[in-house]
Short mmCIF file of C-alpha atoms in Angstrom, two decimals:
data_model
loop_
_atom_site.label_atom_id
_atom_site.label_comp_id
_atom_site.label_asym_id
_atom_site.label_seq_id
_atom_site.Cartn_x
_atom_site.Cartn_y
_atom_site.Cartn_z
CA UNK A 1 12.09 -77.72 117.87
CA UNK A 2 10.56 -75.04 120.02
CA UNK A 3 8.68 -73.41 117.29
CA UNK A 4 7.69 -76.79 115.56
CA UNK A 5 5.70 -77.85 118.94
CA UNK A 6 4.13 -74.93 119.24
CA UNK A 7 2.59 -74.39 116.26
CA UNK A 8 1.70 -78.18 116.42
CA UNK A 9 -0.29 -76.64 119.06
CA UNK A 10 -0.02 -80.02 121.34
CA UNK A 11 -1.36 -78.25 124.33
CA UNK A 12 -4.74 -79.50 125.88
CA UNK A 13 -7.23 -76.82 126.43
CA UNK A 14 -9.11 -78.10 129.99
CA UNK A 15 -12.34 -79.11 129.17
CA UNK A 16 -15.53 -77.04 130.73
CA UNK A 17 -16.65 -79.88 132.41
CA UNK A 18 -13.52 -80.15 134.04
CA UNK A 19 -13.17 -77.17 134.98
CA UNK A 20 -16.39 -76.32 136.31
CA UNK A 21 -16.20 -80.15 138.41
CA UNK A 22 -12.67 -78.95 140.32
CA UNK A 23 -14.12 -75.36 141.20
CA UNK A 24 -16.89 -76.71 143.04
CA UNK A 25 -14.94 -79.73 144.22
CA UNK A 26 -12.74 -76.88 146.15
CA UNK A 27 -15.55 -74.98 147.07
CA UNK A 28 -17.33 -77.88 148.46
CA UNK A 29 -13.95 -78.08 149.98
CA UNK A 30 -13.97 -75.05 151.28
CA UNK A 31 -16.92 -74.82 152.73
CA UNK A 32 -17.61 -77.68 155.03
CA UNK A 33 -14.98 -77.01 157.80
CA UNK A 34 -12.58 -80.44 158.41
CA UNK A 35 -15.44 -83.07 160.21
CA UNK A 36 -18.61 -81.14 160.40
CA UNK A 37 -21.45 -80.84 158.24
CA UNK A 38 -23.67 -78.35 159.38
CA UNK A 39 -26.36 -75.56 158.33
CA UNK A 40 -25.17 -72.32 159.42
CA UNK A 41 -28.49 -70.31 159.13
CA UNK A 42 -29.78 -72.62 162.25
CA UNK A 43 -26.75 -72.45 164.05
CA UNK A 44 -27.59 -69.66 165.85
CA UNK A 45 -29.78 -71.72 167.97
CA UNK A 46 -27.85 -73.87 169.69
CA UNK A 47 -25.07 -71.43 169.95
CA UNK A 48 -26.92 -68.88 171.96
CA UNK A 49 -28.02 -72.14 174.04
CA UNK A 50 -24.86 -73.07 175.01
CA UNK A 51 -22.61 -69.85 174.59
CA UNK A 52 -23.30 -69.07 178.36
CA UNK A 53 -22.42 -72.49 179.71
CA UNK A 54 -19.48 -72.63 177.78
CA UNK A 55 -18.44 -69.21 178.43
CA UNK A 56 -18.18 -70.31 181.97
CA UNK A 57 -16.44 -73.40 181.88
CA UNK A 58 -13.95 -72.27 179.57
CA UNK A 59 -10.80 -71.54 181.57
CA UNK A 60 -10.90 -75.33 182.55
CA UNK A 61 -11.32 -76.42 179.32
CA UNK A 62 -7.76 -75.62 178.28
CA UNK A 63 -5.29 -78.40 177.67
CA UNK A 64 -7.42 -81.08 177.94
CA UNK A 65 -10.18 -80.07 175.41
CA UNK A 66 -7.52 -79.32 173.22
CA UNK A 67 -6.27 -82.72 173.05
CA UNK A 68 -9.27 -84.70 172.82
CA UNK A 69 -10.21 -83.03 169.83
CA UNK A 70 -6.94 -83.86 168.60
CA UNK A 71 -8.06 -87.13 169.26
CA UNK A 72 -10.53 -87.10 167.67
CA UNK A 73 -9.41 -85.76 164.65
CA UNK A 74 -7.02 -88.31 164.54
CA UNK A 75 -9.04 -91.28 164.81
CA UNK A 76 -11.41 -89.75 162.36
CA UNK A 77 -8.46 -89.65 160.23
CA UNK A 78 -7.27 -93.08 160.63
CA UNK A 79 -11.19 -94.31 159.73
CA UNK A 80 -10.73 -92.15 156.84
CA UNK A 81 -7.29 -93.84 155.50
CA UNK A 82 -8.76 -97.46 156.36
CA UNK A 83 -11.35 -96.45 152.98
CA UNK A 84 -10.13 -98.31 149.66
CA UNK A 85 -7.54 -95.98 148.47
CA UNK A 86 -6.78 -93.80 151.00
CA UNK A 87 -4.34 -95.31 153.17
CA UNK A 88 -1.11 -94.75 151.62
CA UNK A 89 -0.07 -91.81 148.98
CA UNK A 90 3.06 -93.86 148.68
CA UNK A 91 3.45 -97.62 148.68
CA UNK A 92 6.96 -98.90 150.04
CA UNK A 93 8.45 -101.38 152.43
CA UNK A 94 11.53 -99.40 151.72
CA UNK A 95 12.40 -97.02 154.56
CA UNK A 96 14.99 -95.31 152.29
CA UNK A 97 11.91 -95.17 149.88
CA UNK A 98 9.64 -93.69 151.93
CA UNK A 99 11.64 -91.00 154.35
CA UNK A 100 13.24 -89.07 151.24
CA UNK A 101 9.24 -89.14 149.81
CA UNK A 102 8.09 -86.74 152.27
CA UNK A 103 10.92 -83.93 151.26
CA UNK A 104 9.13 -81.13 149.68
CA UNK A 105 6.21 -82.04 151.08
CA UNK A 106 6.63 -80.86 154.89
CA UNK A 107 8.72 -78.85 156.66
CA UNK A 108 10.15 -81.68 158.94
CA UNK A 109 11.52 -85.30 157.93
CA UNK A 110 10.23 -87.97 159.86
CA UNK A 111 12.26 -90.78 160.85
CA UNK A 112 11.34 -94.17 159.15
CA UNK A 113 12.07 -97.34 160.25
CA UNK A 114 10.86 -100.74 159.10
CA UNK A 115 9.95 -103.78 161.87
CA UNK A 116 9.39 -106.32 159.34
CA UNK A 117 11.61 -108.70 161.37
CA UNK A 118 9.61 -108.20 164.23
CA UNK A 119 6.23 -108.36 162.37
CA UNK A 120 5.52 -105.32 161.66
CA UNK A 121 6.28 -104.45 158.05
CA UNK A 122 6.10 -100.93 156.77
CA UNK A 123 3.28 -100.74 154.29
CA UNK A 124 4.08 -96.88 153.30
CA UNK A 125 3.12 -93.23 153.80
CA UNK A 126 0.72 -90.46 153.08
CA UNK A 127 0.51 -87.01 153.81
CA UNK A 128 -2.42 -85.94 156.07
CA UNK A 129 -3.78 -82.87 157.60
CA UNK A 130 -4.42 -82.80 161.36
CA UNK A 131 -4.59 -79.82 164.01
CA UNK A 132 -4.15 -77.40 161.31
CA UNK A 133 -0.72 -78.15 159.77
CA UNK A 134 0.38 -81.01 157.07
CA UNK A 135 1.55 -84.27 159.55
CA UNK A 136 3.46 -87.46 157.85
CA UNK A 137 1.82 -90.62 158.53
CA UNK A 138 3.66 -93.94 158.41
CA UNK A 139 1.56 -96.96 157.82
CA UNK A 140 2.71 -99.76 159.44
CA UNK A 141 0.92 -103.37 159.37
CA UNK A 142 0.34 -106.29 161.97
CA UNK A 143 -1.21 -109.30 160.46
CA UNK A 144 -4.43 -107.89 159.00
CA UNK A 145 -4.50 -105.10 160.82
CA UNK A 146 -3.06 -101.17 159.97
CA UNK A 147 -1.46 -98.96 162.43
CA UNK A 148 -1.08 -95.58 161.57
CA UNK A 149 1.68 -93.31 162.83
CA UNK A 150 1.19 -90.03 162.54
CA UNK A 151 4.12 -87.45 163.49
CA UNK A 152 4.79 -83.90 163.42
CA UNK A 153 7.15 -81.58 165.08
CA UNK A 154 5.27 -80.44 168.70
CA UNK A 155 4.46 -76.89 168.89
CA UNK A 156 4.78 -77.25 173.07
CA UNK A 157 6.24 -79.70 175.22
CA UNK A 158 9.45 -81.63 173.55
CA UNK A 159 8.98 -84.62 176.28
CA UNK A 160 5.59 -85.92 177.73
CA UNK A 161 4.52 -89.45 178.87
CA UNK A 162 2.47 -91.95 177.42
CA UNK A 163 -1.15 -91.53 176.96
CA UNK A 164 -3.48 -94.39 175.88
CA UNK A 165 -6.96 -93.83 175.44
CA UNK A 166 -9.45 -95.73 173.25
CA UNK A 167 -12.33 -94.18 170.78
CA UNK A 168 -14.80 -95.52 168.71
CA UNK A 169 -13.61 -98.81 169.35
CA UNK A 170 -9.77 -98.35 168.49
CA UNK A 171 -6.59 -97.87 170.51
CA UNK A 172 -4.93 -94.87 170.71
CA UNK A 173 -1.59 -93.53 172.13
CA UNK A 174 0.09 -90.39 172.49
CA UNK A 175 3.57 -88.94 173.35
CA UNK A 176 5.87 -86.61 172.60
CA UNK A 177 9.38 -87.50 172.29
CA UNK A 178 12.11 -85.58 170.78
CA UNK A 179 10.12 -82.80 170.09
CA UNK A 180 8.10 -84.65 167.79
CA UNK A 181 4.24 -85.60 168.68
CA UNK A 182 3.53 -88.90 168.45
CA UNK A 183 0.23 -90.47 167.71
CA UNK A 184 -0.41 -94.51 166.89
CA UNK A 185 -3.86 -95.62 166.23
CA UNK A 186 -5.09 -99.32 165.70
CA UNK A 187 -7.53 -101.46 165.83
CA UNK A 188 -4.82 -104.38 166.88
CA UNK A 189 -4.87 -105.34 170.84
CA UNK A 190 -3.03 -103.05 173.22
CA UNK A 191 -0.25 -105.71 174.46
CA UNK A 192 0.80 -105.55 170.08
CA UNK A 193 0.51 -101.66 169.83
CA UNK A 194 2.41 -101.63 172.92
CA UNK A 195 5.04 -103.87 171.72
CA UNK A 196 5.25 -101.73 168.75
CA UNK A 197 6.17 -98.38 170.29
CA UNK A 198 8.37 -99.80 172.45
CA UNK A 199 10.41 -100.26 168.56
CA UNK A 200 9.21 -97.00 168.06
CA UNK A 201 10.89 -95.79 170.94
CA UNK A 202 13.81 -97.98 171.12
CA UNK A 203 14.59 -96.84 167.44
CA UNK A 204 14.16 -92.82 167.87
CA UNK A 205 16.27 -92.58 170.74
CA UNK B 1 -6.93 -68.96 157.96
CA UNK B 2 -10.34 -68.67 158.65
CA UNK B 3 -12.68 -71.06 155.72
CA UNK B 4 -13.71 -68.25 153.74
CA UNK B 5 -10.74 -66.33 153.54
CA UNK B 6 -8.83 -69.36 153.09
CA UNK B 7 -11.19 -70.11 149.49
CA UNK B 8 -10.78 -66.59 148.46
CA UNK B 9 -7.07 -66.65 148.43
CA UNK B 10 -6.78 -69.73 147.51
CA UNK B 11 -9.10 -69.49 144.12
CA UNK B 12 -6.75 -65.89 143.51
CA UNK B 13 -3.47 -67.05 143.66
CA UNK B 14 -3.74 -71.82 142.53
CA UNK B 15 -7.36 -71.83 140.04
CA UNK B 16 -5.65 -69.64 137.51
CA UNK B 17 -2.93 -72.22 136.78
CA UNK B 18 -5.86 -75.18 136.50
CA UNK B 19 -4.94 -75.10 132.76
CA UNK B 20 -1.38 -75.38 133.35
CA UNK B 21 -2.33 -78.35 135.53
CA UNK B 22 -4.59 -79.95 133.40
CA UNK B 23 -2.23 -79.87 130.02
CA UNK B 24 0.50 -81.41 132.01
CA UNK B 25 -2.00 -83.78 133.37
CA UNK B 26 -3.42 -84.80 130.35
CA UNK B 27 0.01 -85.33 128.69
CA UNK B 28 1.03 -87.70 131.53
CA UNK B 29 -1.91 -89.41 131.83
CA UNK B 30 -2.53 -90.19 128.51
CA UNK B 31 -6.25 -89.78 128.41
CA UNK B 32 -8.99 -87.30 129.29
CA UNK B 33 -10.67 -89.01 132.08
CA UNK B 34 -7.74 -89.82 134.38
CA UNK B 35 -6.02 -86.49 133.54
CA UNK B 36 -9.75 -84.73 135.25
CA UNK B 37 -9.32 -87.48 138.22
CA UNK B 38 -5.68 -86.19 138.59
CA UNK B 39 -6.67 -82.70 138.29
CA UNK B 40 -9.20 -82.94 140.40
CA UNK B 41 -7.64 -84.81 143.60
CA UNK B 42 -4.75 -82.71 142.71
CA UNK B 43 -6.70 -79.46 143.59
CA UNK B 44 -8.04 -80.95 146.67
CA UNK B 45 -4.87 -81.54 147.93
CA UNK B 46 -3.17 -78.44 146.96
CA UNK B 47 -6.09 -76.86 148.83
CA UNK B 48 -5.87 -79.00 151.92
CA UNK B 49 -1.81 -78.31 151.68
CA UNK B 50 -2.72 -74.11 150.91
CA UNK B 51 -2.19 -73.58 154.69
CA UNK B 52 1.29 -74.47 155.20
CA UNK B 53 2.38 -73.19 151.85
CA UNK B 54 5.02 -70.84 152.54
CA UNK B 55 4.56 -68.37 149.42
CA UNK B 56 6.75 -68.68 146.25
CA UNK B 57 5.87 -69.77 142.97
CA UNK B 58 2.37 -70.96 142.79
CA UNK B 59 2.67 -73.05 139.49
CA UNK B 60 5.36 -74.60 140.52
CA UNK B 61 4.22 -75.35 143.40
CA UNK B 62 0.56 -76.62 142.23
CA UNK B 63 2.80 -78.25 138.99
CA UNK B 64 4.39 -80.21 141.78
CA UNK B 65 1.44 -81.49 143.27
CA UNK B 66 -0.24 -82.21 140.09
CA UNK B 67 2.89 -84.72 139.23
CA UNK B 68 2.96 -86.25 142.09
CA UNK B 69 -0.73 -87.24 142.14
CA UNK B 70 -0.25 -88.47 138.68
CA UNK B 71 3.08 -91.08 139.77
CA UNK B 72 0.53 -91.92 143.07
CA UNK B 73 -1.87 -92.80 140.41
CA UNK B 74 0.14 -94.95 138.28
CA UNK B 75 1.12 -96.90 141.15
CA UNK B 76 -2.25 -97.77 142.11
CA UNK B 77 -3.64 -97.93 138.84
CA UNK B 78 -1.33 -99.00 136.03
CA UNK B 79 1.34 -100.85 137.93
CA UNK B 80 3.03 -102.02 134.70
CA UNK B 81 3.80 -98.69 133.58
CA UNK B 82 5.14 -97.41 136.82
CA UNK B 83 7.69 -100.45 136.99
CA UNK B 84 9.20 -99.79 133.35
CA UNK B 85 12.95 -98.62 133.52
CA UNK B 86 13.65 -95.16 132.36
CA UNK B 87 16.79 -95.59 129.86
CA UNK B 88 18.82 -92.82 130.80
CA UNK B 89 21.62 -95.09 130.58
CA UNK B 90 21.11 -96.55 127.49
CA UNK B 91 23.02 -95.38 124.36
CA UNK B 92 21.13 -93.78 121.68
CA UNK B 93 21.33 -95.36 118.37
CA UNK B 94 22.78 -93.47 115.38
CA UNK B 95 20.05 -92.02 113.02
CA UNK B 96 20.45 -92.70 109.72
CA UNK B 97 18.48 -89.62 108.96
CA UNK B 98 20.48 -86.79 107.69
CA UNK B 99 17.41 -84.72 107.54
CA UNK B 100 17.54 -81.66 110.07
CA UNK B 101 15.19 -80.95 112.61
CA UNK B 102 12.96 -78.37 110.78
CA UNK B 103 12.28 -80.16 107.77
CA UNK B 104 11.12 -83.66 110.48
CA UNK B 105 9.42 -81.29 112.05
CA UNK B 106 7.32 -79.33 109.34
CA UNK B 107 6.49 -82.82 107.68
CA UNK B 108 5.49 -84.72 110.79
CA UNK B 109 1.33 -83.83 111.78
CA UNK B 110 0.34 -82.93 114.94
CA UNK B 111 -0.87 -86.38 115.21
CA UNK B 112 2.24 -87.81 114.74
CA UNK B 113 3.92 -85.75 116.85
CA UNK B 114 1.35 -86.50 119.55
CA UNK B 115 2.23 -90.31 119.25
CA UNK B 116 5.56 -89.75 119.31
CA UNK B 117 5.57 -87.76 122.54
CA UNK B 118 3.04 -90.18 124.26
CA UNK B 119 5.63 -92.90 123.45
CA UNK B 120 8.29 -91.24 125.96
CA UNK B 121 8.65 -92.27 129.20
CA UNK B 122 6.65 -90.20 131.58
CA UNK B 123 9.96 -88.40 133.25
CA UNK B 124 11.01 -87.52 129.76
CA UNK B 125 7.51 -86.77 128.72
CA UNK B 126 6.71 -84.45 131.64
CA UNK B 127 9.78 -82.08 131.68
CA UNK B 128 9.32 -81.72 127.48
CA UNK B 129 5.84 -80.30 128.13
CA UNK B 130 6.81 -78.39 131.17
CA UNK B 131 9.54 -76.53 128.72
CA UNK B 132 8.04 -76.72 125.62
CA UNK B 133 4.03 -76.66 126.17
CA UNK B 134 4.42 -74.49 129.45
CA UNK B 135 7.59 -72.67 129.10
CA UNK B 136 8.37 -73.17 132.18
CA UNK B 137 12.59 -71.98 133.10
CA UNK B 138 14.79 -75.23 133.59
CA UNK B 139 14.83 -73.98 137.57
CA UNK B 140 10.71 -74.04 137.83
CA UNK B 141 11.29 -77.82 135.81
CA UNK B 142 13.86 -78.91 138.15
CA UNK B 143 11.68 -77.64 140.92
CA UNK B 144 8.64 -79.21 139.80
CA UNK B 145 9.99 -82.28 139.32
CA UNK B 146 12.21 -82.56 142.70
CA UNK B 147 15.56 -83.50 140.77
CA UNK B 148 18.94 -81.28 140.17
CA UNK B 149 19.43 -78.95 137.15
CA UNK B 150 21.78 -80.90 135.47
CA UNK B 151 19.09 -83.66 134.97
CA UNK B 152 16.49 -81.76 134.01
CA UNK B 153 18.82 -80.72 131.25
CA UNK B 154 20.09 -84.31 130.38
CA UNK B 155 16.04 -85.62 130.09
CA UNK B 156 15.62 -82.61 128.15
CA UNK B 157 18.35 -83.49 125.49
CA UNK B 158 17.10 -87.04 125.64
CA UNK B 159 13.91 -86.19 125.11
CA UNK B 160 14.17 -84.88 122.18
CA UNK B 161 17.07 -86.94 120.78
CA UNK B 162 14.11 -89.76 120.69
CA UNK B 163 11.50 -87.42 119.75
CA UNK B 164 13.88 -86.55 116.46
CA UNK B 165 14.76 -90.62 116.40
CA UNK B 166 11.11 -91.17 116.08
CA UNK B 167 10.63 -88.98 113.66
CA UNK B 168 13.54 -89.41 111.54
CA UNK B 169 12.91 -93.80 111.35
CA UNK B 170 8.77 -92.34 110.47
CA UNK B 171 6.93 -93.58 113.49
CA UNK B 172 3.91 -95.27 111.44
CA UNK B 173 2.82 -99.25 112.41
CA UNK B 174 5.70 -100.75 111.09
CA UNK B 175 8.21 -98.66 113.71
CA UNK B 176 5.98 -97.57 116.18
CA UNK B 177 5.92 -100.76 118.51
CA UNK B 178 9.29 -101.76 117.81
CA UNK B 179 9.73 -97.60 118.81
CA UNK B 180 7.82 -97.45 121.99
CA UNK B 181 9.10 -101.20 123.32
CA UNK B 182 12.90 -99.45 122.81
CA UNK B 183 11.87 -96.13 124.74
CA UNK B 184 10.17 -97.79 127.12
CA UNK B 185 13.36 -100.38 128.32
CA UNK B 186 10.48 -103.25 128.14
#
């Protein structure tokens, strides 16, 4: 049968259209870092500007710069998925559908559970990219309202306490339990995302 | 990786299999636009993915990515199609062709042939044109598709047991919905 298909010749050559539209959609890609869109033949301005002050405020920056960029990334991320079509990469209320869907994708299986009975369904799960490494994010639901869950194994601490902050308008806590990092983010009210990581918790132990 | 160097390797070692990716595409999809979509997203996720790829096989790797996209896509998009039942279980039907393989083969146009493998089921569908279209070794296939070397095997065989079923009955008008409603499990 090999032969037969062959000389069929069944394969599709890629149009140049195509081709030409996914090299520039990676080098688009490529070249606008993560969240910023800038001109880098100006940037030279405001670097010099600042590179002094920052220079000298640096050691205190540390941790805590560190981890509201995180932040931010993370809500940015979270707007991102609440776009038609980019919430969930796989669409499941199934825990035992959605846990095995992330083998082969990362290097770490997150732990699913679904809160349906406690009104929070499980709406799915996508892959996202955060801090620099590939981070499984369950999608859970309250009402009419999306809570994302982002996880991924933490490259310090393997304990740390609750942190809730808000930005841009949504709720958003943090912790590290397990060794995993932890990060919710919602627009629901804090007493529900509360109530909701408290399952969290409860469950992972 | 810094941005640049990130693009350079990444256009070296995952753009030269784009045609891989697109012919598998394009067989699963069914049609050109959607198989550029899945292409396309596919490539942007590969690259966003590039950094914690570990090395290996890069087609079979990309191949991966490319596949899923296109079962993502079918969920979103063509619900229907993603809920049919693949008959693995199903007995095949006795052919009451006697005619061997080469002789179905040599007669049936590329056209028909086309039809025919468009009327598989996408898991069938995808690991004939990874082996027969892409040549790809039934380890890449099972590795690609994320299921165990036997069944890669088994889909194989299946495959084309209904390829050579299709064939043999003639898949013109008169068989080919009664053909594709049987394949399907609708």
């Amino acid at each position: 049968m090999r032969s037969a298909i062959e000389g069929a010749r069944l394969h599709y050559d890629m149009p140049e259209r195509t081709r030409k539209l996914v090299r520039s959609s990676v080098r688009r890609a490529g070249r606008r870092p993560l969240f910023f869109r800038w001109d880098w033949r100006y940037l030279w301005i405001p670097l010099a500007a600042t590179a002094v002050i920052i220079l000298s405020i640096l050691p205190f920056l540390g941790h805590w710069g560190a981890q509201d960029r995180l932040s931010q990334e993370i809500v940015d991320a979270h707007v991102r998925s609440l776009m038609p079509g980019h919430l969930t990469d796989v669409v499941s209320s199934d825990q035992h559908t959605v846990k095995p869907w992330f083998n082969g994708r990362l290097d770490f299986s997150p732990s699913v559970s679904d809160y349906a009975s406690r009104g929070f369904p499980l709406s799915g799960g996508r892959m996202d990219y955060i801090g620099d490494r590939p981070v499984a994010v369950l999608v859970y639901q309250r009402r009419k309202h999306f809570i994302n869950l982002f996880s991924w194994p933490s490259a310090g601490a393997s304990t740390s306490a609750e942190r809730t902050t808000v930005h841009n308008g949504f709720n958003v806590v943090h912790w590290i339990q397990n060794g995993m990092s932890y990060w919710a983010v919602s627009d629901v009210n804090q007493n529900d995302l509360q109530e909701f990581i408290g399952l969290l918790r409860g469950a992972t132990h | 990786m810094e941005p640049q160097e990130k693009l350079e390797r990444f256009e070296r070692s995952v753009i030269p299999y784009m045609d891989a990716a697109y012919n598998l595409a394009r067989w699963l999809a069914r049609n050109d636009q959607d198989a550029q979509d899945i292409v396309q997203e596919a490539y942007l996720r590969a690259f966003r993915f590039f950094d914690g790829f570990r090395g290996g096989d890069n087609r079979a790797w990309l191949l991966r990515i490319v596949r899923n996209t296109f079962y993502t896509f079918l969920q979103r998009n063509r619900k229907e199609e993603a809920i049919a039942t693949l008959d693995e279980e199903l007995p095949v039907a006795e052919s009451d062709s006697k005619r061997p393989d080469t002789l179905l083969l040599r007669e049936a146009d590329s056209e028909l042939l086309r039809d025919a493998i468009e009327a598989l089921s996408p898991e069938f569908r995808e690991i004939l044109v990874m082996r027969e279209l892409e040549g790809l070794s039934y380890k890449e296939i099972s590795s690609v598709a994320e299921v165990p070397l036997g069944t890669v095997m088994s889909r194989l065989a299946r495959a084309r047991q209904q390829l050579r079923e299709m064939l043999a009955e003639g898949f013109g008008e008169r068989g080919a919905a009664k053909r594709t409603a049987r394949i399907r499990g609708v």
